[in-house]
């Protein structure tokens, strides 16, 4: 077992696995196991396993950067579609104000246990989604995944909830994703997308 660094060091790289579940058409350009932070004999986690977790996970933790450089972290709902994680936020919320100045984000999900599970750290850049067709597809995905309390209508390039609230929708296509398996074996896998 090792630590989980934020590293760009070269590691053993394997060919990209094909994407599933309607995610990225190309999937990652490389998959690498970092043996420095993996149990001897561990293997890289297949991309299909990580992508399945992105589809199934209900809670993600979003990290954005405040104007003064301090991090801001908050839990939220997200949908994996078209090779990106999508999340929504009110225009006046801290995360939206942060994103107006710095689009770099990290989204994390997984389990809070030490001895089993897979944790994912998604690094990317968030961009506003305003296309009506794409927003309509995402609204359907939101209500399918999270139920009728999360049903949205689309108007004026935003989500609108029946309670009157509106939300901006952001896409965060990954630059890289780190995957951490816990238990037997421990491993660190990195998928590069750029």
XYZ file of N, CA and C in Angstrom:
582
model
N 0.851 -1.181 0.000
C 0.000 0.000 0.000
C 0.880 1.221 0.000
N 0.490 2.267 -0.707
C 1.265 3.483 -0.740
C 0.385 4.694 -0.612
N 0.999 5.849 -0.745
C 0.242 7.095 -0.741
C -0.339 7.330 -2.113
N -1.180 8.306 -2.207
C -1.845 8.618 -3.470
C -1.418 9.995 -3.928
N -0.281 10.119 -4.587
C 0.211 11.432 -4.985
C -0.523 11.970 -6.194
N -0.405 13.269 -6.350
C -0.865 13.920 -7.570
C 0.378 14.058 -8.434
N 0.637 13.041 -9.247
C 1.913 12.977 -9.950
C 1.703 12.862 -11.446
N 2.654 13.369 -12.173
C 2.653 13.216 -13.617
C 3.827 12.354 -14.065
N 4.434 11.628 -13.118
C 5.613 10.821 -13.429
C 5.262 9.733 -14.433
N 6.229 9.378 -15.250
C 6.035 8.303 -16.211
C 5.903 6.975 -15.488
N 4.997 6.141 -15.959
C 4.783 4.815 -15.411
C 4.577 3.857 -16.562
N 4.428 2.580 -16.248
C 4.174 1.589 -17.288
C 2.827 1.883 -17.930
N 2.793 1.973 -19.243
C 1.589 2.362 -19.953
C 1.110 1.213 -20.831
N -0.214 1.064 -20.880
C -0.823 0.070 -21.750
C -1.747 0.773 -22.728
N -2.206 0.045 -23.718
C -3.094 0.625 -24.718
C -4.423 1.005 -24.086
N -5.086 1.981 -24.686
C -6.379 2.436 -24.195
C -7.432 1.356 -24.383
N -8.314 1.267 -23.409
C -9.436 0.336 -23.494
C -10.597 1.032 -24.177
N -11.461 0.296 -24.859
C -12.608 0.932 -25.483
C -13.590 1.437 -24.439
N -14.287 2.517 -24.778
C -15.277 3.085 -23.858
C -16.559 2.281 -23.907
N -17.308 2.331 -22.847
C -18.609 1.680 -22.773
C -19.656 2.659 -22.277
N -20.902 2.241 -22.195
C -22.010 3.019 -21.637
C -22.226 4.353 -22.334
N -21.828 4.497 -23.567
C -22.048 5.757 -24.264
C -21.176 6.883 -23.763
N -20.040 6.572 -23.169
C -19.127 7.590 -22.665
C -18.294 8.143 -23.797
N -17.051 8.430 -23.495
C -16.151 8.980 -24.493
C -16.038 8.029 -25.674
N -16.164 8.574 -26.861
C -16.112 7.732 -28.054
C -14.751 7.062 -28.189
N -13.708 7.733 -27.689
C -12.374 7.181 -27.841
C -11.844 6.566 -26.556
N -12.374 6.926 -25.419
C -11.825 6.459 -24.158
C -10.477 7.112 -23.913
N -9.762 6.664 -22.902
C -8.457 7.253 -22.612
C -7.452 6.920 -23.707
N -6.464 7.797 -23.875
C -5.410 7.535 -24.848
C -4.355 6.606 -24.264
N -4.301 6.508 -22.925
C -3.391 5.559 -22.295
C -3.910 5.173 -20.921
N -3.530 3.983 -20.501
C -3.839 3.460 -19.171
C -2.528 3.015 -18.563
N -2.250 3.461 -17.334
C -0.967 3.138 -16.714
C -1.156 2.738 -15.257
N -0.510 1.671 -14.849
C -0.415 1.284 -13.448
C 0.866 1.905 -12.899
N 0.766 2.576 -11.765
C 1.960 3.123 -11.139
C 2.428 2.136 -10.069
N 3.489 1.381 -10.347
C 3.933 0.348 -9.410
C 4.455 0.905 -8.100
N 4.825 2.195 -8.071
C 5.313 2.791 -6.832
C 4.225 2.834 -5.763
N 2.968 2.874 -6.184
C 1.854 3.016 -5.254
C 0.877 1.858 -5.397
N 1.401 0.712 -5.805
C 0.574 -0.474 -6.024
C 1.228 -1.681 -5.373
N 0.403 -2.620 -4.929
C 0.889 -3.878 -4.396
C 1.623 -4.640 -5.495
N 2.742 -5.296 -5.180
C 3.404 -6.102 -6.206
C 2.413 -7.081 -6.849
N 2.451 -7.166 -8.163
C 1.555 -8.062 -8.885
C 0.217 -7.435 -9.247
N -0.067 -6.209 -8.780
C -1.330 -5.552 -9.131
C -1.349 -5.239 -10.619
N -2.536 -5.150 -11.170
C -2.707 -4.797 -12.579
C -3.520 -3.518 -12.680
N -3.365 -2.824 -13.791
C -4.146 -1.619 -14.035
C -5.632 -1.969 -14.054
N -6.448 -1.092 -13.493
C -7.900 -1.273 -13.510
C -8.385 -1.022 -14.935
N -9.212 -1.894 -15.493
C -9.732 -1.646 -16.842
C -10.564 -0.364 -16.877
N -10.461 0.381 -17.968
C -11.246 1.605 -18.118
C -12.733 1.325 -17.966
N -13.204 0.196 -18.466
C -14.642 -0.108 -18.373
C -15.114 -0.157 -16.920
N -14.257 -0.599 -16.003
C -14.607 -0.636 -14.573
C -14.734 0.775 -14.022
N -13.798 1.633 -14.374
C -13.844 3.017 -13.909
C -15.049 3.749 -14.493
N -15.296 3.540 -15.770
C -16.422 4.224 -16.411
C -17.750 3.760 -15.817
N -17.850 2.482 -15.486
C -19.061 1.982 -14.843
C -19.288 2.689 -13.506
N -18.214 2.897 -12.738
C -18.341 3.608 -11.462
C -18.768 5.057 -11.683
N -18.265 5.702 -12.715
C -18.701 7.066 -13.020
C -20.193 7.120 -13.317
N -20.716 6.103 -13.969
C -22.161 6.035 -14.241
C -22.959 5.789 -12.967
N -22.481 4.870 -12.116
C -23.261 4.429 -10.954
C -23.176 5.347 -9.736
N -22.060 6.035 -9.565
C -21.876 6.842 -8.360
C -22.934 7.930 -8.262
N -23.481 8.085 -7.071
C -24.524 9.077 -6.863
C -23.969 10.399 -6.347
N -22.941 10.343 -5.517
C -22.357 11.552 -4.940
C -20.929 11.724 -5.437
N -20.623 12.937 -5.834
C -19.279 13.333 -6.231
C -18.895 14.541 -5.384
N -17.601 14.705 -5.147
C -17.095 15.878 -4.455
C -16.380 16.740 -5.487
N -16.851 17.972 -5.646
C -16.302 18.909 -6.625
C -15.352 19.878 -5.929
N -14.143 19.998 -6.461
C -13.183 20.990 -5.991
C -13.008 22.046 -7.071
N -13.238 23.303 -6.686
C -12.979 24.447 -7.550
C -11.992 25.361 -6.825
N -11.569 26.420 -7.496
C -10.578 27.329 -6.922
C -11.206 28.713 -6.734
N -11.150 29.211 -5.500
C -11.662 30.556 -5.208
C -10.765 31.611 -5.865
N -11.276 32.824 -6.049
C -10.456 33.874 -6.654
C -9.141 34.140 -5.923
N -9.099 33.902 -4.600
C -7.858 34.134 -3.860
C -6.945 32.910 -3.851
N -7.310 31.851 -4.614
C -6.476 30.668 -4.736
C -6.788 29.553 -3.769
N -7.662 29.795 -2.797
C -8.024 28.741 -1.850
C -8.978 27.751 -2.518
N -8.870 26.463 -2.174
C -9.788 25.483 -2.755
C -11.171 25.573 -2.115
N -12.164 25.187 -2.873
C -13.546 25.077 -2.384
C -14.035 23.688 -2.760
N -14.546 22.938 -1.789
C -14.994 21.566 -2.021
C -16.441 21.432 -1.573
N -17.255 20.778 -2.401
C -18.651 20.570 -2.051
C -19.167 19.282 -2.685
N -20.056 18.558 -1.992
C -20.659 17.373 -2.613
C -21.772 17.795 -3.564
N -21.959 17.006 -4.619
C -23.038 17.274 -5.558
C -23.365 16.022 -6.361
N -24.405 16.126 -7.163
C -24.815 15.052 -8.068
C -24.137 15.283 -9.416
N -23.850 14.209 -10.117
C -23.228 14.343 -11.434
C -23.636 13.177 -12.317
N -23.632 13.434 -13.597
C -23.993 12.445 -14.614
C -22.840 12.318 -15.597
N -22.428 11.088 -15.882
C -21.398 10.813 -16.882
C -22.097 10.599 -18.220
N -21.807 11.450 -19.195
C -22.420 11.336 -20.515
C -21.495 12.003 -21.530
N -21.394 11.430 -22.720
C -20.583 11.994 -23.800
C -19.134 12.235 -23.376
N -18.586 11.324 -22.574
C -17.191 11.425 -22.190
C -16.868 12.528 -21.206
N -17.857 12.969 -20.432
C -17.623 14.028 -19.448
C -18.547 13.843 -18.257
N -18.095 14.294 -17.097
C -18.985 14.417 -15.952
C -19.718 15.747 -16.073
N -21.013 15.731 -15.784
C -21.838 16.931 -15.845
C -22.410 17.200 -14.470
N -22.401 18.452 -14.067
C -22.979 18.842 -12.782
C -23.705 20.167 -12.961
N -24.583 20.488 -12.017
C -25.387 21.702 -12.097
C -25.226 22.503 -10.811
N -25.338 23.817 -10.945
C -25.229 24.706 -9.796
C -25.928 26.023 -10.088
N -26.451 26.640 -9.060
C -27.039 27.959 -9.213
C -25.976 28.974 -9.613
N -26.366 29.963 -10.406
C -25.410 30.947 -10.918
C -24.740 31.757 -9.816
N -25.386 31.899 -8.672
C -24.822 32.704 -7.577
C -24.094 31.851 -6.540
N -24.075 30.554 -6.716
C -23.380 29.696 -5.746
C -21.872 29.861 -5.890
N -21.157 29.577 -4.806
C -19.703 29.747 -4.773
C -19.024 29.007 -5.909
N -19.424 27.761 -6.185
C -18.728 27.000 -7.231
C -18.907 27.638 -8.600
N -20.088 28.192 -8.885
C -20.301 28.863 -10.173
C -19.465 30.134 -10.255
N -19.382 30.864 -9.163
C -18.571 32.085 -9.157
C -17.091 31.740 -9.318
N -16.666 30.652 -8.690
C -15.275 30.216 -8.875
C -15.004 29.865 -10.331
N -15.937 29.120 -10.943
C -15.741 28.663 -12.318
C -15.741 29.813 -13.323
N -16.348 30.932 -12.967
C -16.329 32.091 -13.858
C -14.912 32.630 -14.025
N -14.026 32.333 -13.045
C -12.657 32.843 -13.102
C -11.615 31.764 -13.353
N -11.916 30.533 -12.975
C -10.939 29.440 -13.130
C -11.721 28.156 -13.391
N -11.562 27.588 -14.566
C -12.363 26.427 -14.971
C -11.744 25.094 -14.551
N -10.571 25.098 -13.915
C -9.944 23.847 -13.484
C -10.749 23.232 -12.339
N -11.062 21.941 -12.463
C -11.848 21.248 -11.441
C -11.270 19.864 -11.173
N -11.611 19.355 -10.016
C -11.395 17.953 -9.679
C -12.709 17.440 -9.117
N -13.141 16.284 -9.595
C -14.302 15.601 -9.034
C -13.842 14.249 -8.528
N -14.271 13.886 -7.325
C -13.900 12.601 -6.741
C -15.150 11.823 -6.377
N -15.019 10.508 -6.395
C -16.092 9.623 -5.963
C -15.473 8.286 -5.579
N -16.238 7.460 -4.919
C -15.744 6.140 -4.526
C -16.370 5.691 -3.226
N -15.549 5.110 -2.366
C -16.033 4.604 -1.084
C -15.199 5.194 0.042
N -15.778 5.240 1.239
C -15.032 5.782 2.373
C -14.488 4.670 3.262
N -14.190 3.542 2.663
C -13.618 2.414 3.396
C -12.153 2.248 2.998
N -11.371 1.643 3.884
C -9.948 1.474 3.641
C -9.621 0.189 2.904
N -10.399 -0.862 3.132
C -9.978 -2.194 2.689
C -10.677 -2.736 1.464
N -11.589 -1.969 0.867
C -12.163 -2.432 -0.396
C -12.739 -1.260 -1.155
N -12.973 -1.467 -2.428
C -13.576 -0.441 -3.262
C -12.599 0.195 -4.216
N -13.126 1.098 -4.990
C -12.373 1.848 -5.991
C -12.718 3.315 -5.824
N -11.715 4.159 -5.684
C -11.893 5.605 -5.631
C -11.388 6.206 -6.936
N -12.071 7.242 -7.404
C -11.681 7.916 -8.637
C -11.466 9.405 -8.380
N -10.433 9.942 -8.991
C -10.134 11.373 -8.957
C -10.089 11.846 -10.407
N -11.036 12.689 -10.778
C -11.184 13.155 -12.160
C -10.672 14.587 -12.251
N -9.642 14.811 -13.035
C -9.086 16.147 -13.251
C -9.520 16.639 -14.620
N -10.013 17.858 -14.672
C -10.435 18.391 -15.956
C -10.678 19.876 -15.914
N -11.355 20.341 -16.935
C -11.689 21.747 -17.074
C -13.177 21.826 -17.381
N -13.912 22.589 -16.573
C -15.364 22.680 -16.727
C -15.736 23.730 -17.753
N -16.735 23.399 -18.560
C -17.254 24.371 -19.521
C -18.775 24.369 -19.444
N -19.345 25.519 -19.637
C -20.788 25.688 -19.556
C -21.470 24.975 -20.724
N -22.554 24.276 -20.426
C -23.360 23.611 -21.457
C -24.623 24.440 -21.649
N -24.895 24.876 -22.875
C -26.099 25.677 -23.120
C -26.926 25.160 -24.290
N -26.412 24.172 -25.016
C -27.130 23.605 -26.160
C -28.406 22.908 -25.681
N -29.538 23.285 -26.244
C -30.833 22.775 -25.785
C -30.933 21.261 -25.912
N -30.515 20.693 -27.029
C -30.610 19.241 -27.204
C -29.755 18.498 -26.179
N -28.552 18.987 -25.963
C -27.681 18.333 -24.983
C -28.246 18.475 -23.574
N -28.748 19.659 -23.233
C -29.353 19.858 -21.914
C -30.579 18.968 -21.721
N -31.367 18.798 -22.762
C -32.546 17.933 -22.669
C -32.132 16.493 -22.421
N -31.103 16.040 -23.115
C -30.573 14.696 -22.883
C -30.055 14.553 -21.451
N -29.370 15.579 -20.961
C -28.861 15.534 -19.588
C -29.990 15.577 -18.569
N -31.022 16.353 -18.822
C -32.166 16.391 -17.897
C -32.812 15.013 -17.785
N -32.931 14.321 -18.900
C -33.463 12.951 -18.875
C -32.547 12.041 -18.063
N -31.240 12.179 -18.273
C -30.281 11.355 -17.527
C -30.362 11.640 -16.031
N -30.540 12.895 -15.644
C -30.628 13.271 -14.231
C -31.844 12.608 -13.575
N -33.009 12.734 -14.215
C -34.218 12.170 -13.602
C -34.189 10.646 -13.623
N -33.567 10.049 -14.638
C -33.433 8.590 -14.684
C -32.542 8.102 -13.554
N -31.442 8.792 -13.328
C -30.476 8.370 -12.311
C -30.931 8.703 -10.905
N -31.481 9.896 -10.704
C -31.746 10.380 -9.343
C -33.224 10.424 -8.963
N -34.124 10.159 -9.911
C -35.541 10.105 -9.579
C -36.279 11.407 -9.844
N -37.607 11.400 -9.607
C -38.459 12.534 -9.988
C -38.167 13.830 -9.236
N -37.548 13.761 -8.066
C -37.201 15.002 -7.362
C -36.153 15.799 -8.109
N -35.485 15.153 -9.057
C -34.423 15.799 -9.826
C -34.812 15.935 -11.294
N -36.101 16.173 -11.535
C -36.598 16.390 -12.896
C -36.458 17.880 -13.230
N -35.889 18.156 -14.386
C -35.675 19.540 -14.817
C -36.298 19.770 -16.179
N -36.738 20.988 -16.405
C -37.093 21.456 -17.739
C -35.922 22.291 -18.235
N -35.823 22.415 -19.534
C -34.731 23.172 -20.133
C -35.295 24.422 -20.778
N -34.723 25.566 -20.424
C -35.115 26.840 -21.024
C -33.973 27.829 -20.851
N -33.771 28.635 -21.851
C -32.753 29.696 -21.805
C -31.362 29.170 -21.463
N -31.041 27.959 -21.947
C -29.713 27.409 -21.743
C -29.417 26.952 -20.330
N -30.456 26.711 -19.538
C -30.267 26.266 -18.153
C -31.301 25.217 -17.783
N -31.057 24.554 -16.638
C -32.048 23.671 -16.029
C -33.006 24.520 -15.195
N -34.291 24.171 -15.238
C -35.292 24.817 -14.384
C -36.039 23.735 -13.626
N -36.106 23.901 -12.309
C -36.800 22.946 -11.442
C -38.211 23.469 -11.193
N -39.183 22.554 -11.001
C -40.556 23.008 -10.741
C -40.695 23.943 -9.538
N -39.741 23.905 -8.588
C -39.825 24.801 -7.424
C -39.393 26.227 -7.755
N -39.005 26.468 -9.019
C -38.634 27.810 -9.440
C -37.146 28.052 -9.528
N -36.346 27.168 -8.992
C -34.897 27.340 -9.040
C -34.368 27.030 -10.444
N -33.290 27.723 -10.816
C -32.632 27.410 -12.076
C -31.171 27.107 -11.798
N -30.546 26.401 -12.721
C -29.157 25.992 -12.520
C -28.411 25.998 -13.840
N -27.172 26.452 -13.771
C -26.247 26.313 -14.879
C -25.766 24.875 -14.911
N -25.468 24.356 -16.085
C -24.966 22.995 -16.233
C -23.562 23.073 -16.825
N -22.644 22.344 -16.203
C -21.263 22.318 -16.640
C -20.871 20.912 -17.052
N -20.032 20.811 -18.078
C -19.407 19.554 -18.478
C -17.945 19.614 -18.070
N -17.442 18.507 -17.545
C -16.029 18.421 -17.171
C -15.418 17.197 -17.828
N -15.019 17.315 -19.103
C -14.329 16.196 -19.734
C -12.958 16.023 -19.065
N -12.561 14.807 -18.779
C -11.311 14.616 -18.040
C -10.071 14.836 -18.892
N -9.056 15.414 -18.255
C -7.705 15.402 -18.807
C -7.029 14.102 -18.381
N -7.256 13.757 -17.113
C -6.749 12.481 -16.581
C -7.646 12.071 -15.428
N -7.658 10.762 -15.183
C -8.389 10.189 -14.052
C -7.443 9.252 -13.333
N -7.402 9.363 -12.023
C -6.659 8.426 -11.184
C -7.652 7.475 -10.541
N -7.315 6.196 -10.500
C -8.131 5.183 -9.839
C -7.320 4.493 -8.758
N -7.891 4.370 -7.575
C -7.212 3.768 -6.434
C -8.019 2.575 -5.948
N -7.506 1.355 -6.140
C -8.159 0.185 -5.560
C -7.621 0.005 -4.158
N -8.493 -0.503 -3.276
C -8.131 -0.670 -1.878
C -8.385 -2.113 -1.470
N -7.541 -2.619 -0.605
C -7.662 -4.010 -0.176
C -6.580 -4.835 -0.832
N -6.973 -5.981 -1.362
C -6.011 -6.858 -2.015
C -6.386 -6.979 -3.483
N -5.659 -6.357 -4.381
C -4.470 -5.551 -4.143
C -4.811 -4.078 -3.991
N -3.873 -3.300 -3.448
C -3.914 -1.853 -3.556
C -3.287 -1.497 -4.895
N -3.818 -0.506 -5.565
C -3.208 -0.102 -6.828
C -3.544 1.339 -7.152
N -2.729 1.927 -8.003
C -3.007 3.251 -8.567
C -2.930 3.131 -10.078
N -4.044 3.426 -10.729
C -4.119 3.432 -12.185
C -4.359 4.860 -12.646
N -3.733 5.225 -13.751
C -3.968 6.554 -14.331
C -4.417 6.375 -15.774
N -5.521 7.056 -16.107
C -6.006 7.103 -17.481
C -5.784 8.525 -17.985
N -5.045 8.667 -19.071
C -4.804 9.959 -19.693
C -5.747 10.133 -20.886
N -6.319 11.310 -21.011
C -7.251 11.580 -22.092
C -6.708 12.612 -23.068
N -5.617 13.275 -22.715
C -5.054 14.292 -23.603
C -3.561 14.045 -23.758
